[in-house]
Amino acid sequence: MSGVSLRANETLEATLDAYGNMILRLAYSCLKSRDDAEDVLQDVMVKLLELNPRFENGEHEKAWLIRVTINLCRNRLRSPWRRHRELDEAVSVSGQPGWDAALGEKNAVMEAVMSLPEKYREVIHLFYYEDYSVAQIGRILKKNESTVRSLLYRARKMLKEYMKEGWELD
């Protein structure tokens, strides 16, 4: 690797081993695209190399990686190029027979979570998939604990409604 020291390369590999899947899952839950999630994972690693932050402990490093991942996802969601591409993909997928049925049969819960607005997907992901407490989520997202509890409550309510409607259709 030109331009990257052996020590930086080892640090990057250790970070990828420890947190790569978490970053990928979080980015996917925000962006709903595996390709975009992989791009964000790569961008997070580039930021880590560029900034070379010093962490107090593993939890501090994990929180920093989550914060950077969320920020990069939000930047991608704001991109006009992404909005144009999503429209093209929606048109191409909608013509495939059985697409919605296959998706619903494979993973109804994930489909329900992915249907939530971003602010709800974030808290659901951090709470249920990353096992963060309400207080920790508040620090990561820079929100009050009461706000995080409200977002979780609303997200759960939306998920119940979504799942109830899904089961009634069957």
Short mmCIF file of C-alpha atoms in Angstrom, two decimals:
data_model
loop_
_atom_site.label_atom_id
_atom_site.label_comp_id
_atom_site.label_asym_id
_atom_site.label_seq_id
_atom_site.Cartn_x
_atom_site.Cartn_y
_atom_site.Cartn_z
CA MET A 1 0.00 0.00 0.00
CA SER A 2 1.67 3.18 -1.10
CA GLY A 3 1.35 6.15 1.20
CA VAL A 4 -0.06 4.13 4.11
CA SER A 5 2.26 2.87 6.83
CA LEU A 6 2.25 -0.73 7.93
CA ARG A 7 1.02 0.36 11.37
CA ALA A 8 -1.89 2.33 9.84
CA ASN A 9 -2.73 -0.67 7.68
CA GLU A 10 -2.80 -2.94 10.75
CA THR A 11 -4.98 -0.45 12.63
CA LEU A 12 -7.35 -0.27 9.67
CA GLU A 13 -7.57 -4.06 9.44
CA ALA A 14 -8.24 -4.36 13.18
CA THR A 15 -10.99 -1.73 12.94
CA LEU A 16 -12.55 -3.50 9.95
CA ASP A 17 -12.46 -6.83 11.78
CA ALA A 18 -13.99 -5.38 14.93
CA TYR A 19 -16.53 -2.93 13.49
CA GLY A 20 -16.85 -3.54 9.74
CA ASN A 21 -20.10 -5.52 9.94
CA MET A 22 -21.63 -3.02 12.36
CA ILE A 23 -20.79 -0.09 10.04
CA LEU A 24 -22.13 -1.97 7.02
CA ARG A 25 -25.41 -2.89 8.78
CA LEU A 26 -25.91 0.65 10.05
CA ALA A 27 -25.21 2.17 6.63
CA TYR A 28 -27.54 -0.35 4.99
CA SER A 29 -30.32 0.43 7.45
CA CYS A 30 -29.97 4.13 6.61
CA LEU A 31 -29.46 3.88 2.85
CA LYS A 32 -31.39 0.72 1.89
CA SER A 33 -28.67 -0.14 -0.63
CA ARG A 34 -25.84 -2.63 -0.20
CA ASP A 35 -23.67 -0.83 -2.75
CA ASP A 36 -24.10 2.52 -1.01
CA ALA A 37 -23.50 0.89 2.37
CA GLU A 38 -20.22 -0.57 1.12
CA ASP A 39 -19.22 2.86 -0.22
CA VAL A 40 -19.95 4.41 3.18
CA LEU A 41 -17.88 1.71 4.91
CA GLN A 42 -14.99 2.60 2.63
CA ASP A 43 -15.49 6.34 3.28
CA VAL A 44 -15.51 5.73 7.05
CA MET A 45 -12.19 3.90 6.78
CA VAL A 46 -10.73 6.75 4.69
CA LYS A 47 -11.85 9.25 7.35
CA LEU A 48 -10.24 7.10 10.01
CA LEU A 49 -6.96 7.14 8.09
CA GLU A 50 -7.12 10.87 7.31
CA LEU A 51 -8.07 12.09 10.77
CA ASN A 52 -6.21 9.42 12.77
CA PRO A 53 -8.23 10.16 15.92
CA ARG A 54 -7.10 9.01 19.34
CA PHE A 55 -9.69 7.06 21.31
CA GLU A 56 -9.99 6.70 25.07
CA ASN A 57 -11.30 3.13 24.76
CA GLY A 58 -13.18 0.73 22.50
CA GLU A 59 -16.57 2.27 23.27
CA HIS A 60 -15.28 5.72 22.33
CA GLU A 61 -13.97 4.32 19.03
CA LYS A 62 -17.28 2.54 18.33
CA ALA A 63 -19.30 5.68 19.08
CA TRP A 64 -17.03 7.73 16.78
CA LEU A 65 -17.45 5.20 13.96
CA ILE A 66 -21.24 5.20 14.38
CA ARG A 67 -21.36 9.02 14.36
CA VAL A 68 -19.20 9.22 11.20
CA THR A 69 -21.27 6.49 9.52
CA ILE A 70 -24.54 8.29 10.25
CA ASN A 71 -23.15 11.61 9.01
CA LEU A 72 -21.86 10.08 5.78
CA CYS A 73 -25.21 8.34 5.23
CA ARG A 74 -27.05 11.62 5.70
CA ASN A 75 -24.73 13.30 3.21
CA ARG A 76 -25.49 10.57 0.66
CA LEU A 77 -29.23 10.86 1.25
CA ARG A 78 -29.06 14.59 0.52
CA SER A 79 -27.21 14.04 -2.75
CA PRO A 80 -29.28 14.98 -5.84
CA TRP A 81 -27.53 12.18 -7.76
CA ARG A 82 -28.88 9.61 -5.29
CA ARG A 83 -32.47 10.85 -5.60
CA HIS A 84 -32.27 10.54 -9.38
CA ARG A 85 -30.78 7.02 -9.15
CA GLU A 86 -33.45 5.86 -6.67
CA LEU A 87 -36.19 6.87 -9.11
CA ASP A 88 -34.51 4.90 -11.90
CA GLU A 89 -34.17 1.82 -9.66
CA ALA A 90 -37.80 2.03 -8.51
CA VAL A 91 -38.99 2.02 -12.11
CA SER A 92 -36.79 -0.96 -13.08
CA VAL A 93 -37.72 -3.07 -10.02
CA SER A 94 -41.46 -2.40 -10.08
CA GLY A 95 -41.87 -4.42 -13.27
CA GLN A 96 -40.46 -7.64 -11.81
CA PRO A 97 -43.21 -10.14 -10.94
CA GLY A 98 -43.33 -11.30 -7.33
CA TRP A 99 -40.80 -8.74 -6.09
CA ASP A 100 -42.91 -7.51 -3.19
CA ALA A 101 -44.08 -11.02 -2.27
CA ALA A 102 -40.54 -12.40 -2.20
CA LEU A 103 -39.34 -9.51 -0.08
CA GLY A 104 -42.22 -9.90 2.37
CA GLU A 105 -41.74 -13.66 2.68
CA LYS A 106 -37.98 -13.45 3.23
CA ASN A 107 -37.84 -10.82 5.90
CA ALA A 108 -41.00 -9.03 6.96
CA VAL A 109 -39.40 -7.43 10.00
CA MET A 110 -36.47 -5.99 8.04
CA GLU A 111 -38.87 -4.69 5.41
CA ALA A 112 -40.90 -3.02 8.15
CA VAL A 113 -37.81 -1.43 9.71
CA MET A 114 -36.58 -0.25 6.32
CA SER A 115 -39.96 1.39 5.67
CA LEU A 116 -39.49 3.70 8.66
CA PRO A 117 -38.22 7.25 8.20
CA GLU A 118 -34.47 7.59 8.79
CA LYS A 119 -34.70 9.09 12.29
CA TYR A 120 -36.67 6.06 13.48
CA ARG A 121 -34.49 3.51 11.64
CA GLU A 122 -31.41 4.97 13.36
CA VAL A 123 -32.71 4.55 16.90
CA ILE A 124 -34.17 1.09 16.18
CA HIS A 125 -30.87 -0.04 14.70
CA LEU A 126 -28.77 1.31 17.55
CA PHE A 127 -31.13 -0.01 20.25
CA TYR A 128 -31.94 -3.48 18.90
CA TYR A 129 -29.04 -4.35 16.59
CA GLU A 130 -26.14 -2.66 18.39
CA ASP A 131 -27.54 -3.04 21.95
CA TYR A 132 -27.00 0.58 22.95
CA SER A 133 -28.92 2.02 25.89
CA VAL A 134 -31.18 5.04 25.50
CA ALA A 135 -28.54 7.20 27.20
CA GLN A 136 -25.80 5.99 24.85
CA ILE A 137 -27.99 6.56 21.79
CA GLY A 138 -28.69 10.07 23.04
CA ARG A 139 -24.97 10.81 23.25
CA ILE A 140 -24.26 9.30 19.82
CA LEU A 141 -27.10 11.13 18.06
CA LYS A 142 -26.73 14.26 20.19
CA LYS A 143 -30.35 14.07 21.38
CA ASN A 144 -31.95 14.15 24.83
CA GLU A 145 -32.79 10.79 26.39
CA SER A 146 -36.47 11.72 26.39
CA THR A 147 -36.26 12.41 22.65
CA VAL A 148 -34.66 9.00 22.05
CA ARG A 149 -37.39 7.30 24.14
CA SER A 150 -40.06 9.13 22.12
CA LEU A 151 -38.44 8.12 18.84
CA LEU A 152 -38.27 4.49 19.99
CA TYR A 153 -41.89 4.57 21.13
CA ARG A 154 -43.07 6.03 17.81
CA ALA A 155 -40.92 3.64 15.80
CA ARG A 156 -42.30 0.62 17.68
CA LYS A 157 -45.84 1.90 17.17
CA MET A 158 -45.22 2.32 13.44
CA LEU A 159 -43.70 -1.16 13.24
CA LYS A 160 -46.70 -2.70 15.02
CA GLU A 161 -49.07 -1.01 12.58
CA TYR A 162 -46.98 -2.02 9.60
CA MET A 163 -46.72 -5.63 10.75
CA LYS A 164 -50.43 -5.80 11.65
CA GLU A 165 -51.37 -4.58 8.16
CA GLY A 166 -48.96 -7.07 6.61
CA TRP A 167 -50.43 -10.01 8.51
CA GLU A 168 -54.01 -8.99 7.69
CA LEU A 169 -53.20 -9.06 3.97
CA ASP A 170 -52.06 -12.70 4.10
#
